[in-house]
Coordinates of C-alpha atoms and ligand atoms in Angstrom, one line a residue:
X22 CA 176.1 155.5 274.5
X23 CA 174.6 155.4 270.9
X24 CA 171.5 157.0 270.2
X25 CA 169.6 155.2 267.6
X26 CA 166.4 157.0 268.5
X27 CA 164.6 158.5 265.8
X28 CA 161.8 161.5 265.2
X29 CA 159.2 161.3 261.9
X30 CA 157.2 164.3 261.5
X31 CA 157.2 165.3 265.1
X32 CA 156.8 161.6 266.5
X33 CA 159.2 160.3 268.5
X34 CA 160.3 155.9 267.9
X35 CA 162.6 154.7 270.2
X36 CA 164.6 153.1 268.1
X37 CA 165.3 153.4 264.0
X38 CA 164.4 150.2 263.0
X39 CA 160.9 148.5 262.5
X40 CA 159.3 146.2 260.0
X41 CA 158.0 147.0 256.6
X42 CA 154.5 146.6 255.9
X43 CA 153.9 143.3 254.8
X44 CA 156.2 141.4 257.1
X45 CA 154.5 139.8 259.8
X46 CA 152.0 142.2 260.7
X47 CA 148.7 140.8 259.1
X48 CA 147.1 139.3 262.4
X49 CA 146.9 140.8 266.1
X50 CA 149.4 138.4 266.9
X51 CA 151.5 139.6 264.5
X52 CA 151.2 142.9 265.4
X53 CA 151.6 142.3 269.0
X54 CA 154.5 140.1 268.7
X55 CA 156.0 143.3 266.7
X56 CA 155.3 145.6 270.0
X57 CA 157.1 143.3 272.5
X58 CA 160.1 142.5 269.6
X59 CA 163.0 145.4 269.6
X60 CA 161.3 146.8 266.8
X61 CA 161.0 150.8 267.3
X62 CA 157.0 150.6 265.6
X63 CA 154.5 148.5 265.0
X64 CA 153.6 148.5 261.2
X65 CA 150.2 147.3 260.0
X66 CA 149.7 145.5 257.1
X67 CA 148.6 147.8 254.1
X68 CA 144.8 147.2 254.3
X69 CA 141.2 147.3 252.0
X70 CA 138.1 147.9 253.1
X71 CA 137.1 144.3 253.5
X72 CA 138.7 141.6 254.6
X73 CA 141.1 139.4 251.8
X74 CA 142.4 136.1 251.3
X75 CA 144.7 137.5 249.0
X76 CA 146.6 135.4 245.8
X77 CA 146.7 131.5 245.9
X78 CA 149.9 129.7 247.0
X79 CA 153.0 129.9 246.7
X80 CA 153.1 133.8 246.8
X81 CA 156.3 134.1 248.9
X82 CA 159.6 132.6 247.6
X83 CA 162.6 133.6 249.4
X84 CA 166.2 133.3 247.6
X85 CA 169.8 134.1 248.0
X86 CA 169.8 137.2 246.3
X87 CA 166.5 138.0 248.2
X88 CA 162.2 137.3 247.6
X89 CA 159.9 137.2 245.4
X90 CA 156.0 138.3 246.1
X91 CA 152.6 138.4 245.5
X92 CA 150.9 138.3 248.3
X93 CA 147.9 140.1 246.9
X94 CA 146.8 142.0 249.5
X95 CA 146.0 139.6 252.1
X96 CA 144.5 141.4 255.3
X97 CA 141.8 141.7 257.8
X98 CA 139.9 144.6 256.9
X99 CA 140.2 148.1 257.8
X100 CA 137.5 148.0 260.6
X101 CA 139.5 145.3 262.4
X102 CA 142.7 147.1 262.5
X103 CA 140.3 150.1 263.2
X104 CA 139.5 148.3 266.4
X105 CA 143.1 147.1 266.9
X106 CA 144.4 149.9 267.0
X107 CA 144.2 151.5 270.5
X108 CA 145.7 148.6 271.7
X109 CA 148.0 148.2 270.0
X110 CA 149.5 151.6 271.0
X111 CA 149.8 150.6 274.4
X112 CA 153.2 148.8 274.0
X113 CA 154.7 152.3 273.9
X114 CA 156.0 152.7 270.4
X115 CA 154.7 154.4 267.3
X116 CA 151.7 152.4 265.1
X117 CA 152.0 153.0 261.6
X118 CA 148.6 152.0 260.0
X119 CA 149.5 151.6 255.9
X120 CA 146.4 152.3 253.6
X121 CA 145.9 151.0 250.9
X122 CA 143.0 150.1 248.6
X123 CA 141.6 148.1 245.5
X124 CA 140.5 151.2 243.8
X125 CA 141.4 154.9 244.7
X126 CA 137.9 155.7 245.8
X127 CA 139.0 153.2 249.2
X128 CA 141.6 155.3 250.0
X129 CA 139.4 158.3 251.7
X130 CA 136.7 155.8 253.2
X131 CA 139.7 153.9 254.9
X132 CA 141.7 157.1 256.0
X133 CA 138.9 158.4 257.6
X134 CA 137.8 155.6 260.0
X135 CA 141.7 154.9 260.8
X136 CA 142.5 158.5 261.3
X137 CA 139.7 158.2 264.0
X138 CA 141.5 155.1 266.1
X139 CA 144.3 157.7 265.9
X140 CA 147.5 155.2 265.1
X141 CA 150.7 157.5 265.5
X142 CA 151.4 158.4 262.1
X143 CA 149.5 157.2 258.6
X144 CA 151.0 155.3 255.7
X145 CA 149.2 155.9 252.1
X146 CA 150.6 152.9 250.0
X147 CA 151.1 153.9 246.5
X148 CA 153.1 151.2 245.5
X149 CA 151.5 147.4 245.5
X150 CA 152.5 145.7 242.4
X151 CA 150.6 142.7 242.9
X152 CA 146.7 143.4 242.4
X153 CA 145.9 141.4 238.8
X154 CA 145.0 144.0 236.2
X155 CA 146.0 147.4 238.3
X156 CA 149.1 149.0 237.7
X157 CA 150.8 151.1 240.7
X158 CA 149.3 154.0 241.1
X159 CA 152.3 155.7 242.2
X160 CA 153.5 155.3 238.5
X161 CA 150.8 157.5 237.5
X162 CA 151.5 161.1 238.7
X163 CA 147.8 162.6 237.9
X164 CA 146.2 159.6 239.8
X165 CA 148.7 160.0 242.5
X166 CA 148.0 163.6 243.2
X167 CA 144.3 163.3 243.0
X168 CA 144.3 159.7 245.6
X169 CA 146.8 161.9 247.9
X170 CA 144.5 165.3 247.0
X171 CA 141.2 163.3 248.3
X172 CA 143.0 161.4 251.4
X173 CA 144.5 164.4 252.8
X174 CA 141.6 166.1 254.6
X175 CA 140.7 162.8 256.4
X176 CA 144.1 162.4 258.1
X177 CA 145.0 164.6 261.3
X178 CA 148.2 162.7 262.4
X179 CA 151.2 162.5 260.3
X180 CA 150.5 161.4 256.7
X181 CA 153.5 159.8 254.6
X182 CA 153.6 157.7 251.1
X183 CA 154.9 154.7 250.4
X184 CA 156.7 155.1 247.0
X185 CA 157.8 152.1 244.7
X186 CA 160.9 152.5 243.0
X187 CA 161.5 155.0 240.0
X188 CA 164.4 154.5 237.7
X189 CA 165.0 157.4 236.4
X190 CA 165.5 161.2 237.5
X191 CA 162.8 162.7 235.5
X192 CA 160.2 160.5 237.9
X193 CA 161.7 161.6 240.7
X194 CA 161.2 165.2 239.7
X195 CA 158.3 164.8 238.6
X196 CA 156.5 162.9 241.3
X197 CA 158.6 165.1 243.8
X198 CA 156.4 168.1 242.5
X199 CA 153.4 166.0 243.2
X200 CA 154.3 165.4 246.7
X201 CA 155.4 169.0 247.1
X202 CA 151.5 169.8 246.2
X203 CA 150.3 167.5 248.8
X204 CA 151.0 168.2 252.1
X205 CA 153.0 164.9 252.3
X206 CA 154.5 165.0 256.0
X207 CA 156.9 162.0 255.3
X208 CA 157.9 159.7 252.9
X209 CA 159.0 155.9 252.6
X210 CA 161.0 154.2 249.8
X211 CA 160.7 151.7 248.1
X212 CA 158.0 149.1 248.0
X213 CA 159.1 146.2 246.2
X214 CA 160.5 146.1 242.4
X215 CA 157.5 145.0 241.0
X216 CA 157.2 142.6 238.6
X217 CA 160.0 140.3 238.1
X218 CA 160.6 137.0 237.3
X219 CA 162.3 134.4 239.1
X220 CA 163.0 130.8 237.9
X221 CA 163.4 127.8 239.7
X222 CA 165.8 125.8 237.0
X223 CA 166.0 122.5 238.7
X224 CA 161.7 122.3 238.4
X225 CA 162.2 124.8 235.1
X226 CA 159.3 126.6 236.5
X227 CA 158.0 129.6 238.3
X228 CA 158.5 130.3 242.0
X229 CA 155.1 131.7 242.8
X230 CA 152.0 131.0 241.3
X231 CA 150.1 134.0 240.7
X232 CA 150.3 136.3 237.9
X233 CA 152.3 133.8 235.4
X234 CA 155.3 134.2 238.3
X235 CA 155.5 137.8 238.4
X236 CA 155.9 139.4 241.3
X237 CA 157.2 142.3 243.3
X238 CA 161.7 141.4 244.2
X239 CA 163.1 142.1 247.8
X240 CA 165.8 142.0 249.7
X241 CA 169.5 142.0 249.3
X242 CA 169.3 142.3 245.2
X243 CA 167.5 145.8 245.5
X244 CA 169.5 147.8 247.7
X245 CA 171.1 149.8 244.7
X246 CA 167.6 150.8 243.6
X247 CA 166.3 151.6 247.4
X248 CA 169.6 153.8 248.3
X249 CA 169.5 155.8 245.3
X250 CA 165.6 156.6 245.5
X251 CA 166.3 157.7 249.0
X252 CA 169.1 159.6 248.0
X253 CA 167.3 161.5 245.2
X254 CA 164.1 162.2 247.5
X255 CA 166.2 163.7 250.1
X256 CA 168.2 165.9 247.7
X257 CA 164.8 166.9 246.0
X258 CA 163.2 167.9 249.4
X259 CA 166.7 169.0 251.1
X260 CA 166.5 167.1 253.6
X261 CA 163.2 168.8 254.9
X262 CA 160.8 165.5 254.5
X263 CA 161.8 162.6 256.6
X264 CA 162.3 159.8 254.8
X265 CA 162.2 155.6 256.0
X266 CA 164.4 153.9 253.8
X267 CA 163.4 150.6 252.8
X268 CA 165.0 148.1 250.7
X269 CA 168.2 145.8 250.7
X270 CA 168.9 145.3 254.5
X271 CA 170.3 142.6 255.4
X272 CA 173.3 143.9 257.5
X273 CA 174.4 146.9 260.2
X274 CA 176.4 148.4 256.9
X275 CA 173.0 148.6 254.9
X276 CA 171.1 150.1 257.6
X277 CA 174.6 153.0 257.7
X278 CA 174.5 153.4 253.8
X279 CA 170.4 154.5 253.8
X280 CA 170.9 156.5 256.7
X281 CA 174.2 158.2 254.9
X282 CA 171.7 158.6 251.6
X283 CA 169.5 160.1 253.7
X284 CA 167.0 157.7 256.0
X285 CA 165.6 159.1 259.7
X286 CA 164.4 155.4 260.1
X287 CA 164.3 152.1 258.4
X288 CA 162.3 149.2 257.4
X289 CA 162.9 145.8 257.2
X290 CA 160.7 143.1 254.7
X291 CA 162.5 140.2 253.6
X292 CA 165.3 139.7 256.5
X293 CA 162.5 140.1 258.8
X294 CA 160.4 137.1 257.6
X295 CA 163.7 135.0 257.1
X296 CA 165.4 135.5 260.3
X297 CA 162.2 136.2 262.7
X298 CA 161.8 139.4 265.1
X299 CA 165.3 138.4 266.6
X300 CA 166.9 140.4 263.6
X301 CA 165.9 143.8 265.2
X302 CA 168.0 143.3 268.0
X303 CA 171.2 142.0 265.6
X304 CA 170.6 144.9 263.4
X305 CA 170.8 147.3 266.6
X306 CA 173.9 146.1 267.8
X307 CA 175.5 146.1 264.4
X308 CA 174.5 149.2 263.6
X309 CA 176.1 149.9 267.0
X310 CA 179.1 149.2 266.5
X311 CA 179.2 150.9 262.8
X312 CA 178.1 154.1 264.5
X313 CA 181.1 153.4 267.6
X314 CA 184.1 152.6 265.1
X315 CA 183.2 155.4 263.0
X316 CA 182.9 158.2 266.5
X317 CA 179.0 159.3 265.9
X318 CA 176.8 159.2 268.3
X319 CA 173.7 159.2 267.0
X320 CA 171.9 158.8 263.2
X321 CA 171.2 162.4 263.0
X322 CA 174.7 163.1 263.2
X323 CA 175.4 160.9 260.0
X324 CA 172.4 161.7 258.1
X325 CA 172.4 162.7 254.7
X326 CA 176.1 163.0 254.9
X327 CA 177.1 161.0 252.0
X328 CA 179.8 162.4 249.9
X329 CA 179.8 163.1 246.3
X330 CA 182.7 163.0 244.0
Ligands
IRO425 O1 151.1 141.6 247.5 C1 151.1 142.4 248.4 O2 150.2 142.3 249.3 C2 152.1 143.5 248.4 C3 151.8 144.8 248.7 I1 150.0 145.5 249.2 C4 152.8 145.8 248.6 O3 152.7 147.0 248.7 N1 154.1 145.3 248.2 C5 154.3 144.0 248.0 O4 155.5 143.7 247.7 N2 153.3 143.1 248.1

């Protein structure tokens, strides 16, 4: 037997794989649909302190090289998922509740009130590339540090951050210090690439309608920039924060390469709302079979272990 159970920050999930925040997690259905799928968590939608609408339609475009979003932070409101919560943890897997905020002074008021409906572990989102007129904050080390400095006392269960993608190794190292200063208890990489461009050349137009077109790129097309962000936080940390690797899976082999980089779990956006919840279970058995043909027996025993030349 295989053993594609996972542990993040001293939570056990029974399996490696779940979905990444923003896939089919806004409503309760979606969330409990996600706790009776062969997903190893249930991960909430990254929410604000009141309920949103988020950006007009089309916000979603899916292509063959992957998608293209900005959803804009559509969501119910953190007291709803507040309430949610509880029950939600009754299908016997991990809930990850992902914070966000329009402004870093929501971060704390949000933490707080989840902490207290005590979802397994806590996701600070960093990373959303798609609120008109706010940059990431995660691209802003001294904002960063002070939205993770002020979130930190409210949270009791495991606190991680979602990252977006950084492009070269000075970021790394630099926001690696930050995270070093925060008492991060795991991390996950990498929220979408934000603002790109895609055109539809038939129509010559846009794809999405918010933002001129921008939008934050998914899926198959980013897995270079997702496996080599995990890579360089798990060589910066060695290893000693766990780290979900999200970004570019589509197949079994992907799912193998971010664990290799360095990934306890993954995290699936795009495939997940192109194929439906049924992808869990191909993923599983392709992963499987990876894991089989090459004689480990679990993801720990692969882990980190990519080679160098
Ligand atoms: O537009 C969104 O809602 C969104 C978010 I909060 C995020 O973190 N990442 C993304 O690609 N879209």
């Amino acid at each position: 037997m295989i053993d594609l159970s996972t542990t993040i920050a001293g939570v056990r999930f029974p399996s490696c794989f779940m979905n990444a925040s923003g896939a089919l997690c806004v409503t309760q259905d979606e969330l409990e649909a996600l706790g009776k799928s062969g997903a190893g968590a249930i991960v909430t939608k990254s929410m604000t302190v009141e309920p949103r609408q988020g950006n007009p339609v089309p916000r979603y475009h899916g292509f063959p090289g992957g998608s293209i979003n900005s959803m804009g932070l559509p969501n119910l409101g953190y007291r709803a998922y507040a309430e949610m919560i509880p029950h939600l943890k009754r299908f016997g897997k991990p809930v990850i509740a992902s914070v966000a905020g329009l402004g870093e002074e929501d971060f704390p008021i949000i933490a707080e009130v989840i902490n207290a409906a005590q979802p397994d572990l806590i996701e600070v989102n960093l990373s959303c590339p798609n609120i008109p007129g706010k940059p990431q904050i995660g691209y802003d080390p001294e904002t960063s540090e002070r939205v993770l400095k002020n979130v930190r006392p409210k949270i009791s269960v495991p606190m991680g951050v979602k990252l977006p993608p950084y492009f070269d190794p000075a970021h790394h190292e630099i926001m690696g210090k930050v995270l070093g200063r925060c008492g991060v208890d795991f991390l996950n990489m990498i929220n979408s690439v934000g603002n790109g461009l895609v055109v539809d050349l038939e129509r010559e137009t846009v794809v999405i309608k918010p933002k001129g077109g921008f939008g934050g790129l998914g899926g198959r097309l980013i897995k270079p920039v997702a496996l080599a962000n995990v890579r360089a936080f798990y060589k910066l940390f060695a290893g000693k924060i766990p780290i979900i690797g999200t970004g570019g899976i589509v197949e079994g082999s992907d799912v193998f390469e971010h664990i290799l980089c360095g990934a306890s779990a993954i995290q699936v956006g795009t495939v997940l709302v192109e194929e439906g919840l049924e992808v869990f279970d191909r993923l599983e058995a392709e992963l499987t079979a990876i894991l089989m043909g090459k004689g480990y027996r679990s993801i720990q025993e692969c882990r980190g272990r990519l080679q160098e030349l």
